[in-house]
Amino acid sequence: MKPSTSVFFTSITLTQTPSPPSSPTSSFKGGNNYFFSTSTTTHWDKSHFTPADPLTIKDINQQTVQANYAVRGKIPIIADELRDLITKNPVSHGLPFNKIINANIGNPQQLDQKPLTWYRQVLSILQYPSIINQVNFPQDVKDRAIKLLNNIGSIGAYSHSQGAPLIRESISNFITKRDNGHLSDPHNIFLTSGASAAVSYLLQILSSDQNSGFLIPIPQYPLYTATIALNNSIPVGYYLDEANNWTTNPKEIRNLLTSSENSHIKFKALVIINPGNPTGSILSKQDIVELIDIAAEYGIVLIADEVYQENVFEGQFISVKQVLSELLITNHDQYKNVQLASLHSTSKGVSGECGQRGGYMELVGFQNEVKDILFKLASINLCSVVTGQALMELMINPPREGDESYPLYQAETTAIHKDLKERSNVLYKAFVQMEDITCNKPMGAMYLFPRLNFSEVDYHLLHSRAKQSKLSIDDIYCIELLENTGICCIPGNGFGQVPDTYHLRTTFLPPGHEWINSWTQFHEKFIKKYKSVPQ
């Protein structure tokens, strides 16, 4: 008789034994002498098992639960929901705006920045080499594509885990030229999938236990606090001086390193973001010297996040690598043990190729045994995105004067840089004219970080609402801005700020003036809604 609710299956049992048996059923053996044995079981009634519960948030790694990334946090999630509403109901969505303005993230090509012709022509040949004789591209485009293909092969294949040797050599040459002839070694270059992957590698190897501490600027880019949380380590913020255009305060950093309150912390690294995100500030050479001094004295790694080095509108960018190289010449013994990791990316500058995931880090002063561990992490991931590697080479080794592509490349990059500078100035001027907002003029990067001067005395209704809703003042401002204008920006609390101050971060990348005018009108209504009228 054939049972209607039975199923036949073969059970597999994992057994550990001193030596593998000679039975034909044993098909695997490894270093621990594990083997599989099989047996047949019959007539297991389906109705006898109860389905297990699915995972809940309590069942997963709590470090992933605790990590926060404000740039794509709660307000951008609301913005995505509103965008979906508009898309599904383009006429009857009921919102006071017809599109979302993503000012929350530095994503230039999402905001209508055109890709550079030089990049896309070379990349198109790398993606489809057969077209090289079918397209009317400049000869230097074809020559570069052939050179890359001859050295790295198909971009659909894995590269060396540290990155293609030719590209690392090209990056090394770029760094040497940028830093006034101070030599860079291609063996110290790691190609990474954006600068974010480099941050992940560095914080992962430096987080030796739960007492590992990382000094990060406040305000900071939330990637750092999120990655520190994932590694169950401790972020220790050092405040940038807003009144002095967001400069560093070396005395405060030294106090944090020696404070009894932090005595349990094993400080591992000092993070520098230059040009600043979210502040738009640029460090002076003397600022950098003082930070290197701290690293040399306390034996902590310097992580120099320099992805905005091409986005400079005022002042001058000087790399930490260049300053360290000069110090090693003048006082080698004092600085010989400084360990520096410098990061760069194709996502910013005039490239804006965020989705291509190109980046690199250069290591200086690290012991070989430590670099070997970083190489192991890179190897676990096999390699960074090879198209991103190629794009990095195109960014740091562009057409030169006399090349066929040079005039168009120069025209495109100059126009993008000029446009970004103009957009930053227009938004800055709008902020300084808004009531109860102060803002430092951005010297570089892609953002402004204005301060919302909404005191409890003048804005008691706003503070009352914040307490009742358990939201911060800058949360409320950014939520209402989104709901009334479609402009998505990020509250300052997502980046860190001095207690009892309120800010927001916005990029100036969206084109045109309409969205800025809309913001100005919203701000006037917000002030009228919440500010107390003097009696």
Coordinates of C-alpha atoms in Angstrom, one line a residue, residues 162-191 309 319 321-322 325 342 344 359-364 389 392-397 400:
Q162 CA 46.1 44.3 -5.2
G163 CA 45.1 45.7 -8.6
A164 CA 46.6 45.5 -12.1
P165 CA 50.3 46.2 -11.9
L166 CA 50.2 48.7 -14.8
I167 CA 47.5 50.7 -13.1
R168 CA 49.3 50.7 -9.8
E169 CA 52.4 52.0 -11.5
S170 CA 50.4 54.8 -13.2
I171 CA 48.9 55.8 -9.9
S172 CA 52.3 55.8 -8.3
N173 CA 53.6 58.2 -11.0
F174 CA 50.6 60.5 -10.4
I175 CA 51.3 60.7 -6.7
T176 CA 54.9 61.4 -7.3
K177 CA 54.1 64.3 -9.6
R178 CA 51.3 65.6 -7.4
D179 CA 53.6 65.6 -4.3
N180 CA 56.4 67.6 -6.0
G181 CA 58.7 64.7 -6.8
H182 CA 58.4 62.8 -3.5
L183 CA 58.5 59.2 -4.7
S184 CA 55.6 56.7 -4.4
D185 CA 56.1 53.0 -4.6
P186 CA 53.5 51.0 -6.7
H187 CA 53.9 48.1 -4.3
N188 CA 52.3 50.3 -1.7
I189 CA 49.2 50.9 -3.8
F190 CA 46.0 48.9 -3.4
L191 CA 43.2 49.3 -5.9
Q309 CA 41.2 66.7 -3.6
S319 CA 48.3 65.9 0.6
K321 CA 51.8 62.2 2.0
Q322 CA 53.6 65.2 0.7
S325 CA 57.7 63.2 2.9
S342 CA 45.9 57.8 1.9
H344 CA 41.3 58.5 -3.3
G359 CA 39.5 53.8 -5.8
Y360 CA 42.9 53.3 -4.3
M361 CA 44.8 53.5 -1.0
E362 CA 48.5 54.1 -0.6
L363 CA 50.3 52.8 2.4
V364 CA 53.4 54.4 3.9
Q389 CA 40.6 50.2 -11.8
M392 CA 41.1 55.3 -11.9
E393 CA 44.0 55.1 -14.5
L394 CA 42.0 57.3 -16.9
M395 CA 41.4 59.8 -14.1
I396 CA 44.9 60.2 -12.8
N397 CA 46.5 59.9 -16.3
R400 CA 47.9 65.7 -22.3

